CSV table of C-alpha atoms and ligand atoms in Angstrom, one decimal:
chain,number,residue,atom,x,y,z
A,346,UNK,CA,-12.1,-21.3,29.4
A,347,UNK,CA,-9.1,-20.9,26.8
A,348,UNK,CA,-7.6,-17.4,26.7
A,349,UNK,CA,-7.8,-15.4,23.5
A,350,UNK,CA,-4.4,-15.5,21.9
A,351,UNK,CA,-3.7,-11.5,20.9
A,352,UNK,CA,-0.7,-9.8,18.9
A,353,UNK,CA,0.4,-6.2,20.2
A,354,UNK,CA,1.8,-3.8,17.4
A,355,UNK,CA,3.9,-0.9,18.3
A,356,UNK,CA,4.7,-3.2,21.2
A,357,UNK,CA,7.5,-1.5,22.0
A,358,UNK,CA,6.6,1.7,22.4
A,359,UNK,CA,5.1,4.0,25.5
A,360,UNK,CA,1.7,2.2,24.5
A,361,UNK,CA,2.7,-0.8,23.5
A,362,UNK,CA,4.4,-1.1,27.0
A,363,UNK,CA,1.1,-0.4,29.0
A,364,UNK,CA,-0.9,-3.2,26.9
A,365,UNK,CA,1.9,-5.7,27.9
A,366,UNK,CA,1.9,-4.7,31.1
A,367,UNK,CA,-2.2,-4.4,31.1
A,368,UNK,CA,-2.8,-8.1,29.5
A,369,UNK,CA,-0.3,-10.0,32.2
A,370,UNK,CA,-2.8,-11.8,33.8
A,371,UNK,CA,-5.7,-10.9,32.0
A,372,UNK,CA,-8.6,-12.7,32.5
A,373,UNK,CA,-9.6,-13.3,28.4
A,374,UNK,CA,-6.7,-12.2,26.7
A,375,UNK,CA,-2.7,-13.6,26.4
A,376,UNK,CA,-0.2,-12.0,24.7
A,377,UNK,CA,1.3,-14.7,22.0
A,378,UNK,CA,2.8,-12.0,19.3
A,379,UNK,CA,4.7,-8.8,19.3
A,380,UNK,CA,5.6,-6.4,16.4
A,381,UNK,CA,7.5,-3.5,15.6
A,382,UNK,CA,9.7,-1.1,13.7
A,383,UNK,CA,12.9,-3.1,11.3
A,384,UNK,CA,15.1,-1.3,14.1
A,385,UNK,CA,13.7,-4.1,16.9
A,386,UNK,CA,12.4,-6.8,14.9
A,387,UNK,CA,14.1,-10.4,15.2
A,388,UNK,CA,15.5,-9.0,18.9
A,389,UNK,CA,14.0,-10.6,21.9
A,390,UNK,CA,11.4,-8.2,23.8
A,391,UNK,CA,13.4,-7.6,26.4
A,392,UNK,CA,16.5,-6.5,24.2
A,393,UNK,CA,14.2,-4.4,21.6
A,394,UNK,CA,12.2,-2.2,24.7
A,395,UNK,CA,13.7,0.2,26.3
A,396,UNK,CA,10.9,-0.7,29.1
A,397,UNK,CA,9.8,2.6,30.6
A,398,UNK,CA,6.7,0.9,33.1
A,399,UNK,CA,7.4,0.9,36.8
A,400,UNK,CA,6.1,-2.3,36.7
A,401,UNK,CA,8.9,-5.4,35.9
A,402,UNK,CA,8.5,-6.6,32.0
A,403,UNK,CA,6.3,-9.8,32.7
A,404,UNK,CA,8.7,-12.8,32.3
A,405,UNK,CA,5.8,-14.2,29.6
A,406,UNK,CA,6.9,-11.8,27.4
A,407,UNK,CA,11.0,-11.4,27.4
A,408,UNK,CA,12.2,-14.1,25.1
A,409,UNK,CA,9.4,-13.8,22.4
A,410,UNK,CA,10.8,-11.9,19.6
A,411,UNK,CA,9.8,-8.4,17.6
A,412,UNK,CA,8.0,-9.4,14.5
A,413,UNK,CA,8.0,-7.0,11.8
A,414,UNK,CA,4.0,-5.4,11.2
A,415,UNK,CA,2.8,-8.0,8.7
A,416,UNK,CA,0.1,-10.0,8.9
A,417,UNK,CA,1.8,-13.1,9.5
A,418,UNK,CA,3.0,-11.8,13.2
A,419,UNK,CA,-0.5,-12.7,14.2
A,420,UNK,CA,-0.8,-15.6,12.9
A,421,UNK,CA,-3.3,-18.2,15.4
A,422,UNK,CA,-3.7,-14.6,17.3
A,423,UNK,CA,-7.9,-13.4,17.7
A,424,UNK,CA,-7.0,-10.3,18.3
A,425,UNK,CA,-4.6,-7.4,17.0
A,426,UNK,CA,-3.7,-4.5,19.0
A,427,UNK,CA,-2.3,-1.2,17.6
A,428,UNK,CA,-0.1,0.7,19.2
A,429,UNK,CA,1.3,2.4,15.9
A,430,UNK,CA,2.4,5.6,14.9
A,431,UNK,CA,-0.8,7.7,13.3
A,432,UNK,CA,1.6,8.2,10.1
A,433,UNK,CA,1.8,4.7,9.2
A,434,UNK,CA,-0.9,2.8,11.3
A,435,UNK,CA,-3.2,3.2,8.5
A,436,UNK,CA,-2.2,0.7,5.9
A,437,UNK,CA,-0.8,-2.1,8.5
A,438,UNK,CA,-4.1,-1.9,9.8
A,439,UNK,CA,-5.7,-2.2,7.1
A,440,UNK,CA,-3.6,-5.0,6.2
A,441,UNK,CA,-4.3,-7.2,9.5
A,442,UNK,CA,-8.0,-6.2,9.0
A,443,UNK,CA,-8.2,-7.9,5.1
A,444,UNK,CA,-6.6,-10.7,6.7
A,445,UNK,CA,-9.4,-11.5,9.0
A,446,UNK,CA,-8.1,-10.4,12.0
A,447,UNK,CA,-10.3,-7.8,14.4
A,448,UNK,CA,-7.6,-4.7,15.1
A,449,UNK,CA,-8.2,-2.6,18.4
A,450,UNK,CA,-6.9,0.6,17.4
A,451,UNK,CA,-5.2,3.6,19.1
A,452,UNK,CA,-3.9,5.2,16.5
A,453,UNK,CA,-5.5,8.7,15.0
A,454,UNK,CA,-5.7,6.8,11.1
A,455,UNK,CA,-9.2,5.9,11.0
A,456,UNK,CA,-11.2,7.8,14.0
A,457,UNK,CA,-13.1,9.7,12.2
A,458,UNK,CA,-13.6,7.3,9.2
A,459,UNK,CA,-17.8,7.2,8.8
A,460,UNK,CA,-17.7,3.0,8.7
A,461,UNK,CA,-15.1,3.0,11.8
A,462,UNK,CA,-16.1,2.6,15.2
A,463,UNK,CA,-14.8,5.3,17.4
A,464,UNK,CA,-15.4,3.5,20.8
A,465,UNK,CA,-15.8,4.4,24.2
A,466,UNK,CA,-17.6,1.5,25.7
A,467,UNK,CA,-19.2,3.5,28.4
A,468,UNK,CA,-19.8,6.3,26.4
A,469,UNK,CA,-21.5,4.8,22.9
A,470,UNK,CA,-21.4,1.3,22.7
A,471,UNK,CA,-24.7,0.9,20.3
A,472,UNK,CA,-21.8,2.8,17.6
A,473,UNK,CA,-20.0,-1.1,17.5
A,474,UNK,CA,-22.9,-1.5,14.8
A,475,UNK,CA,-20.9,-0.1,12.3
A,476,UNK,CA,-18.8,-3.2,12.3
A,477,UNK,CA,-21.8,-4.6,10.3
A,478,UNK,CA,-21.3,-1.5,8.2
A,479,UNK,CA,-17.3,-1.7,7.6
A,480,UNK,CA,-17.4,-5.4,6.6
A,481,UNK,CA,-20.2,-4.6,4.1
A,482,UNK,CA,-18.6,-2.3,2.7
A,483,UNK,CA,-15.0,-3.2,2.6
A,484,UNK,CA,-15.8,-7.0,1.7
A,485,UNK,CA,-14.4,-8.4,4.6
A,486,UNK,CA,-15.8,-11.6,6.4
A,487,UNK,CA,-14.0,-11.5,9.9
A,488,UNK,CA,-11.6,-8.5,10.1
A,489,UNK,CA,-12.6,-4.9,10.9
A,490,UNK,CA,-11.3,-2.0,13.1
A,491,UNK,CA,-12.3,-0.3,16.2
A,492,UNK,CA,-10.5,2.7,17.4
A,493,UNK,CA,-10.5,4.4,20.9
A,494,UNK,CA,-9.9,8.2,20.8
A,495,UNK,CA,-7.3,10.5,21.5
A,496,UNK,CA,-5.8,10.4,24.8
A,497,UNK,CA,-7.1,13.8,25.6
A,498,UNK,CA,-10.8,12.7,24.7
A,499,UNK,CA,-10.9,10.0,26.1
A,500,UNK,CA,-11.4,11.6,29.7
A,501,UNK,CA,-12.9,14.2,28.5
A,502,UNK,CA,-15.7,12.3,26.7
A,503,UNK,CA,-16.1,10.4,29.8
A,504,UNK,CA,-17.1,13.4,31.7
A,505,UNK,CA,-19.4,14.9,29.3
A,506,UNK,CA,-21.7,11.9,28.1
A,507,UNK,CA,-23.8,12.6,31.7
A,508,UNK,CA,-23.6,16.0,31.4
A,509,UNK,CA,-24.8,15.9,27.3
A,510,UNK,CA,-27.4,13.4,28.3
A,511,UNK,CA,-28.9,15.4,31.7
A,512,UNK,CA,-28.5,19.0,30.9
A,513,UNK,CA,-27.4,19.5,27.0
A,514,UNK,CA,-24.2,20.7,25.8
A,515,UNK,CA,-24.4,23.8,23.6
A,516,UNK,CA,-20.7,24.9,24.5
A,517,UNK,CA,-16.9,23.1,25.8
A,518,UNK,CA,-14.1,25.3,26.3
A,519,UNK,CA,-10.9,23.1,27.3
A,520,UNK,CA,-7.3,23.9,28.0
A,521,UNK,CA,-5.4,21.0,28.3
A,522,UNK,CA,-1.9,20.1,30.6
A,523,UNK,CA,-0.7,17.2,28.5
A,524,UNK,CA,2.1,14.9,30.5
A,525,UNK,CA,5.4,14.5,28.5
A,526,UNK,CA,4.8,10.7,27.6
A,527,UNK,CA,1.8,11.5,25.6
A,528,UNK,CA,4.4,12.5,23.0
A,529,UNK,CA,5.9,8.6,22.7
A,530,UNK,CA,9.4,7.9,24.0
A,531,UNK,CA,12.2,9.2,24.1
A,532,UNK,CA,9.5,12.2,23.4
A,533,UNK,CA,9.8,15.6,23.5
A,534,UNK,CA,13.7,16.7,24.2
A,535,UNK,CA,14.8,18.0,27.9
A,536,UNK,CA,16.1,20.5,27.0
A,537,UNK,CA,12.4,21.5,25.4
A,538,UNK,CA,10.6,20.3,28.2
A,539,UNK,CA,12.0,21.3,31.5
A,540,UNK,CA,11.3,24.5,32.8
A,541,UNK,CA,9.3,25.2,30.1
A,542,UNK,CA,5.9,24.5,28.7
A,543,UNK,CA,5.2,24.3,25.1
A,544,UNK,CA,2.0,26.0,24.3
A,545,UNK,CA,1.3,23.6,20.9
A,546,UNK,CA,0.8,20.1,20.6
A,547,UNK,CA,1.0,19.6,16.5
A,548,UNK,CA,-2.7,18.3,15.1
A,549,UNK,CA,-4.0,18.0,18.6
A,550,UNK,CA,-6.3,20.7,18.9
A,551,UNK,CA,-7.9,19.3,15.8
A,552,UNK,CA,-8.9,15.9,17.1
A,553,UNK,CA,-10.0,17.4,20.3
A,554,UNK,CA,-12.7,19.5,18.9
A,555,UNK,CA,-13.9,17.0,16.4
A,556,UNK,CA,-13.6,13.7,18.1
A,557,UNK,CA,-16.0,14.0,21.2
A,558,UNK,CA,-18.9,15.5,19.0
A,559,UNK,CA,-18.7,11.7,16.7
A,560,UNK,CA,-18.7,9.6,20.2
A,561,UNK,CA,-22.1,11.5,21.8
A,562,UNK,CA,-23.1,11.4,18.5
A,563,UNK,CA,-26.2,9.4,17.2
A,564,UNK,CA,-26.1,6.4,15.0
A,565,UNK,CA,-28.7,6.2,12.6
A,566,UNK,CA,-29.2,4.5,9.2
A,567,UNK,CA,-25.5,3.0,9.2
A,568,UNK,CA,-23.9,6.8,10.0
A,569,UNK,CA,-23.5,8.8,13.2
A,570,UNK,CA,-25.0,12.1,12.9
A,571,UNK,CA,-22.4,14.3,15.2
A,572,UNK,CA,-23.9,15.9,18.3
A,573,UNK,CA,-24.2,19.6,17.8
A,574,UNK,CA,-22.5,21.6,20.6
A,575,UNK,CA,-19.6,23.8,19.3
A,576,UNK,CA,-16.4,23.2,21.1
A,577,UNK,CA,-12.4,24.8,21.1
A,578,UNK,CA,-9.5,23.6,22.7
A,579,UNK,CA,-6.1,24.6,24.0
A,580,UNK,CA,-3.5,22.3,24.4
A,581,UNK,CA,0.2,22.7,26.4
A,582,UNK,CA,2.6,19.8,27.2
A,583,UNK,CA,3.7,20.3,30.5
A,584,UNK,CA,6.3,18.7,32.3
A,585,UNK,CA,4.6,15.9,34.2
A,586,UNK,CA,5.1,12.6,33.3
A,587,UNK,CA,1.7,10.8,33.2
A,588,UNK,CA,-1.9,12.0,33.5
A,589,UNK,CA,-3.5,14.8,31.4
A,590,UNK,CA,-5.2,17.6,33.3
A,591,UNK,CA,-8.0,19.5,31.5
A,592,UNK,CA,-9.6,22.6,32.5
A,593,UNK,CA,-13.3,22.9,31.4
A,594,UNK,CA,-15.7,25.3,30.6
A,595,UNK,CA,-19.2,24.3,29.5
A,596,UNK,CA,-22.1,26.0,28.5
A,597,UNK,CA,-26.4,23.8,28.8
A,598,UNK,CA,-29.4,24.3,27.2
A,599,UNK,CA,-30.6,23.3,30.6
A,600,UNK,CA,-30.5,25.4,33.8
A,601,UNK,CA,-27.7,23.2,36.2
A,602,UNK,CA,-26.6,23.8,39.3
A,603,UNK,CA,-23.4,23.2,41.0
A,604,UNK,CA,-24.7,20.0,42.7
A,605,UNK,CA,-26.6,18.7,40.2
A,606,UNK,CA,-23.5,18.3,37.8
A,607,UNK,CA,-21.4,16.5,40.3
A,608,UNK,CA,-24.5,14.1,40.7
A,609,UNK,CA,-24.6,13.4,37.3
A,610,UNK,CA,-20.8,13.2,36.5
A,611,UNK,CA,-20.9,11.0,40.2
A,612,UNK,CA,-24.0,8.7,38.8
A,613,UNK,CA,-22.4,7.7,35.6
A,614,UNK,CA,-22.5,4.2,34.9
A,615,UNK,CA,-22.6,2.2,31.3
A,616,UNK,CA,-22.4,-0.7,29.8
A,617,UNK,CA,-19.4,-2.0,30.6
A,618,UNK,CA,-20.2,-1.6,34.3
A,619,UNK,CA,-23.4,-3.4,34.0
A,620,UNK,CA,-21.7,-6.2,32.2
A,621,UNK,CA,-18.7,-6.3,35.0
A,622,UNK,CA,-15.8,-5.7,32.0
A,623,UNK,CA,-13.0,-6.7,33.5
A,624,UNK,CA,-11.2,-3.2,33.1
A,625,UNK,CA,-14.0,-1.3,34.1
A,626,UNK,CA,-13.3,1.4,36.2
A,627,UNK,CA,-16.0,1.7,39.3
A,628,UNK,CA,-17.5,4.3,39.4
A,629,UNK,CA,-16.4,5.8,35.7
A,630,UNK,CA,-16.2,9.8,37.4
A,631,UNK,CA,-14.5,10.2,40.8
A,632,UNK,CA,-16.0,13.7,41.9
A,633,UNK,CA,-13.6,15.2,44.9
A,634,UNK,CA,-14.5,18.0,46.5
A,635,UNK,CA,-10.5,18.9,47.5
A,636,UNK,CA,-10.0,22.9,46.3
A,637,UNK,CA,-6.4,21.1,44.7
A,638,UNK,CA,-7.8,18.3,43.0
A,639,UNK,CA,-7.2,16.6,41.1
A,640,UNK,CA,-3.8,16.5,40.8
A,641,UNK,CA,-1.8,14.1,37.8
A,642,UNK,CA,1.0,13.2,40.8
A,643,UNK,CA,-1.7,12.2,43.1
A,644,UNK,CA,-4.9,11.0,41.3
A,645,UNK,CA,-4.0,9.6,38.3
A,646,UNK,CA,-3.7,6.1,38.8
A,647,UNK,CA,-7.5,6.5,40.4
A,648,UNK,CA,-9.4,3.1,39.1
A,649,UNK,CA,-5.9,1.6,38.3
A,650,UNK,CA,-5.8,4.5,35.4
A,651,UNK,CA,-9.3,3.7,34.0
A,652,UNK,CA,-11.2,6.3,35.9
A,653,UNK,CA,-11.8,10.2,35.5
A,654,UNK,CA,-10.8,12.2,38.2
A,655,UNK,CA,-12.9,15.5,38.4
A,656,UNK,CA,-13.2,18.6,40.5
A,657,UNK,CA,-13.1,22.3,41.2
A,658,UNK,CA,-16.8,21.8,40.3
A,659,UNK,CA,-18.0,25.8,40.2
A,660,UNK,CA,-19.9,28.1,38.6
A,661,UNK,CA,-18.3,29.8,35.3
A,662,UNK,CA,-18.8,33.6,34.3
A,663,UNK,CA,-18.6,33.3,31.1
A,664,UNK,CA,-20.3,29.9,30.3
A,665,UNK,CA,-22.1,27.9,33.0
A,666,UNK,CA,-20.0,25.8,34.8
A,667,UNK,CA,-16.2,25.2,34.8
A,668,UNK,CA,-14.1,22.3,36.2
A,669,UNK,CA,-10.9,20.1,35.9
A,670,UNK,CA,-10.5,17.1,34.9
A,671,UNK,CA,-7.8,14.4,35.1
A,672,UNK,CA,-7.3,11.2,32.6
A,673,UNK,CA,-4.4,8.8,32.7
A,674,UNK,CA,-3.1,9.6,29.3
A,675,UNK,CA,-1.7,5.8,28.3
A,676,UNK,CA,-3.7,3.8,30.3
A,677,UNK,CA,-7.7,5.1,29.6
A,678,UNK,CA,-6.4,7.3,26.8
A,679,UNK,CA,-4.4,4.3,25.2
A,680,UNK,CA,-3.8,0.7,26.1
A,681,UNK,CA,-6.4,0.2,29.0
A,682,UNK,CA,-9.0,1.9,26.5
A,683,UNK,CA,-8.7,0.1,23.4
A,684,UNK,CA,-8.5,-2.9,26.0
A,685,UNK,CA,-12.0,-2.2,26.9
A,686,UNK,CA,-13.3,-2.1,24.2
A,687,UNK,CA,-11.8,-5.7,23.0
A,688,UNK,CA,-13.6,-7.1,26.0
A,689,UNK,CA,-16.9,-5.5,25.0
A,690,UNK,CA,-16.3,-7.4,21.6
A,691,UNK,CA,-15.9,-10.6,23.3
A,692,UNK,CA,-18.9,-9.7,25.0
A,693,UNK,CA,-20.9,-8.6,22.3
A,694,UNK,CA,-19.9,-11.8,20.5
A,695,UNK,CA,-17.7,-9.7,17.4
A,696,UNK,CA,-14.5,-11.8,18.9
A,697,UNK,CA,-13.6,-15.6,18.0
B,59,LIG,P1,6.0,5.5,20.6
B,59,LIG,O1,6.5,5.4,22.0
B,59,LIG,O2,6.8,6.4,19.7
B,59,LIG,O3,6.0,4.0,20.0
B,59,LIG,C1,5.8,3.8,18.6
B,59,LIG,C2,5.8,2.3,18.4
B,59,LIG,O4,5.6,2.1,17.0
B,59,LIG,C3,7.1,1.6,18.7
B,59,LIG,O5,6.8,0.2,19.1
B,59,LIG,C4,7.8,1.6,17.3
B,59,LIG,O6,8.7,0.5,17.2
B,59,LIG,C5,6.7,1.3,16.4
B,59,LIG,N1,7.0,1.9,15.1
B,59,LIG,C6,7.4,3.1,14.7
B,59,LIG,N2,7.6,3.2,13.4
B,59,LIG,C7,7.3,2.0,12.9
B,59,LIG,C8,7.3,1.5,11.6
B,59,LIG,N3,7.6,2.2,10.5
B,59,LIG,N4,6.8,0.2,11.4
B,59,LIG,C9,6.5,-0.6,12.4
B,59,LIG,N5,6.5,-0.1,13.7
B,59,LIG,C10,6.9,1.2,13.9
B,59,LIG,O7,4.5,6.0,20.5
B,59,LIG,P2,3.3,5.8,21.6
B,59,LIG,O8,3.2,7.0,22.4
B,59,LIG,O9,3.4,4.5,22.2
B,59,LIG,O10,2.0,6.0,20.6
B,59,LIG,C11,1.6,4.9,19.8
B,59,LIG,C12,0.2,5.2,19.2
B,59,LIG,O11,-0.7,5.4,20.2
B,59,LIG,C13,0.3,6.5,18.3
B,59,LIG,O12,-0.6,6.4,17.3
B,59,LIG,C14,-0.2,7.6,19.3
B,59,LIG,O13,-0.8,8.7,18.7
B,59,LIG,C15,-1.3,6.8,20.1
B,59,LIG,N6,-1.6,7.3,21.4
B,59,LIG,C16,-0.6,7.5,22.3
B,59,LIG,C17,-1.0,8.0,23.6
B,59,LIG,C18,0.1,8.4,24.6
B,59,LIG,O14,-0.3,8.9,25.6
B,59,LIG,N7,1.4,8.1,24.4
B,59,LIG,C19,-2.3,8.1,23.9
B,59,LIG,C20,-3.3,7.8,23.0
B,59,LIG,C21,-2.9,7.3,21.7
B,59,LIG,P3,10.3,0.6,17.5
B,59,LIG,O15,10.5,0.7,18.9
B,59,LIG,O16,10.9,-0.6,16.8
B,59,LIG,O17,10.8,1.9,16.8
């Protein structure tokens, strides 16, 4: 079978990077179009990146050249990517979406938009109904957007769907270590980040609170009703590199013990699992029982970056039960997520 022809944006970026590196080889998807800022377009891939994945820059890729973010870059393409900047994503997206084109969105502009799916595939799949919603509304025939959440959510979402669903959040405490290329590249300064941890991540504390209660949220007549469980977060950059540690606090309507939480968080499964995705992490949640795990040096690249790494499973004196939890930042909180959820498009028929 023919390979759906896709356009990155922001292709040259810390996420634009992963999706390249991500889609070499990909079963369903090939890369045919890359776009960027004025500063790279018309320069050869290889000239515009400063490529920052350990991985080589897949020789596909080198010669095609930056296009600026206008439709027209994805011309033939089935599929758009977006990798942009939250402060302009918007109306480029917009724009490749009123041109018929399905975008795959990381960036913040429309997550919390009512006819937007915010998508995690495992997570709330039956929310891709909204597409019906968007086009409706908007007038569009083919485009639409789907967005994956914030890098920090992402995990954490992840961990709590089984938890929500067996037990029944009323409280989340998190405290997040966030890894230095969350920030983009070049990022945060040097002489800002070594030695040092900065104690505020500017609007991130925001999406983190509101995000996960619109994914374990219900969808009902065309809207998702947020779930109710009131949560606060704390978030640091720290100086790693990759991975995004989170230390949780939750609080149940539902007596739960130790064990029974790492049995849920270990039994997770969805959709994307059952239909053998191509990036779908197996299993979704690794539990380790390790009194130092997880650790972003060591675990993050668990389920080539698409799984959750969780443990320090105990009770919690102030809630009910505590733990930490690891996410690769760009990879299930960026490119390798809004990657999944493309392939649950194709699945569900919304692609080509
Ligand atoms: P980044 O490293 O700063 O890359 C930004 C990309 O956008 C570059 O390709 C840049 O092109 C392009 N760009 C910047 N301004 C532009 C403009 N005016 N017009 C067209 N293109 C422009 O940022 P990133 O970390 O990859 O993040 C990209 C998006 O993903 C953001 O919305 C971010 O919030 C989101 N996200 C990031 C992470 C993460 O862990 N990093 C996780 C989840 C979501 P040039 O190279 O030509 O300047």
């Amino acid at each position: 079978m023919s390979k759906m022809k896709v356009a990155i944006l922001g292709a040259t970026g810390m996420v634009g990077q992963q999706f390249v590196r991500l889609l070499d080889g990909h079963p369903q998807f090939e890369v045919c179009a890359l776009a960027a800022s004025d500063r790279s377009e018309g320069q050869a891939y290889s000239d515009a990146c400063s490529w920052r994945v350990s991985a080589d820059m897949p020789a596909a890729v080198r010669s095609l050249r930056v296009q600026a973010c206008e439709p027209q870059a994805a011309s033939g393409c089935d599929l758009v990517f977006s990798a942009l900047p939250g402060s302009m994503a918007g109306p480029v997206e917009l724009a490749f979406a009123a041109a018929g084109y399905p975008v795959s969105s990381n960036a913040s502009s429309f997550r919390m938009a009512p006819d937007v799916p915010l998508l995690i595939p495992e997570v709330n799949p039956d929310h891709l109904a909204l597409i019906d919603v968007q086009r409706r509304q908007r007038g569009w025939e083919h485009g639409f957007i789907v967005t994956n959440p914030n890098c920090t959510v992402n995990a954490l979402a992840l961990a709590l769907r089984p938890l929500h669903d067996s037990f029944g959040l009323s409280k989340v405490m998190v405290i997040t270590m966030q890894a230095l290329s969350g920030a983009g590249y070049p990022g945060v300064p040097s002489l800002d980040s070594l030695d040092n941890v900065m104690p505020y991540i500017g609007g991130e504390e925001s999406k983190v609170e509101s995000e996960p209660r619109r994914l374990l949220g219900r969808l009902e007549g065309g809207r998702v009703h947020e779930a109710e469980f009131a949560i606060s977060a704390q978030c640091n950059r720290v100086a790693t590199r990759d991975g995004h540690l989170e230390s949780v606090s939750v609080a149940f309507d539902r007596l739960a013990s130790v064990e029974e939480v790492k049995q849920a968080l270990r039994d997770f499964s969805g959709l994307p699992q059952e239909l053998g995705l191509a990036s779908a992490p197996q299993p979704v949640i690794v539990v380790r029982e390790e009194p130092d795990r997880p650790q972003p040096a060591l675990d993050r690249n668990t389920g080539d970056g698409m799984a959750v790494v969780v443990g320090r499973v105990r009770p919690c004196a102030v809630l009910d039960i505590k733990f930490t939890l690891l996410g690769h930042n760009t990879v299930r909180g960026a490119a390798g997520a809004a990657i999944l959820n493309a392939e649950l498009l194709a699945a569900q028929g919304y692609l080509g």
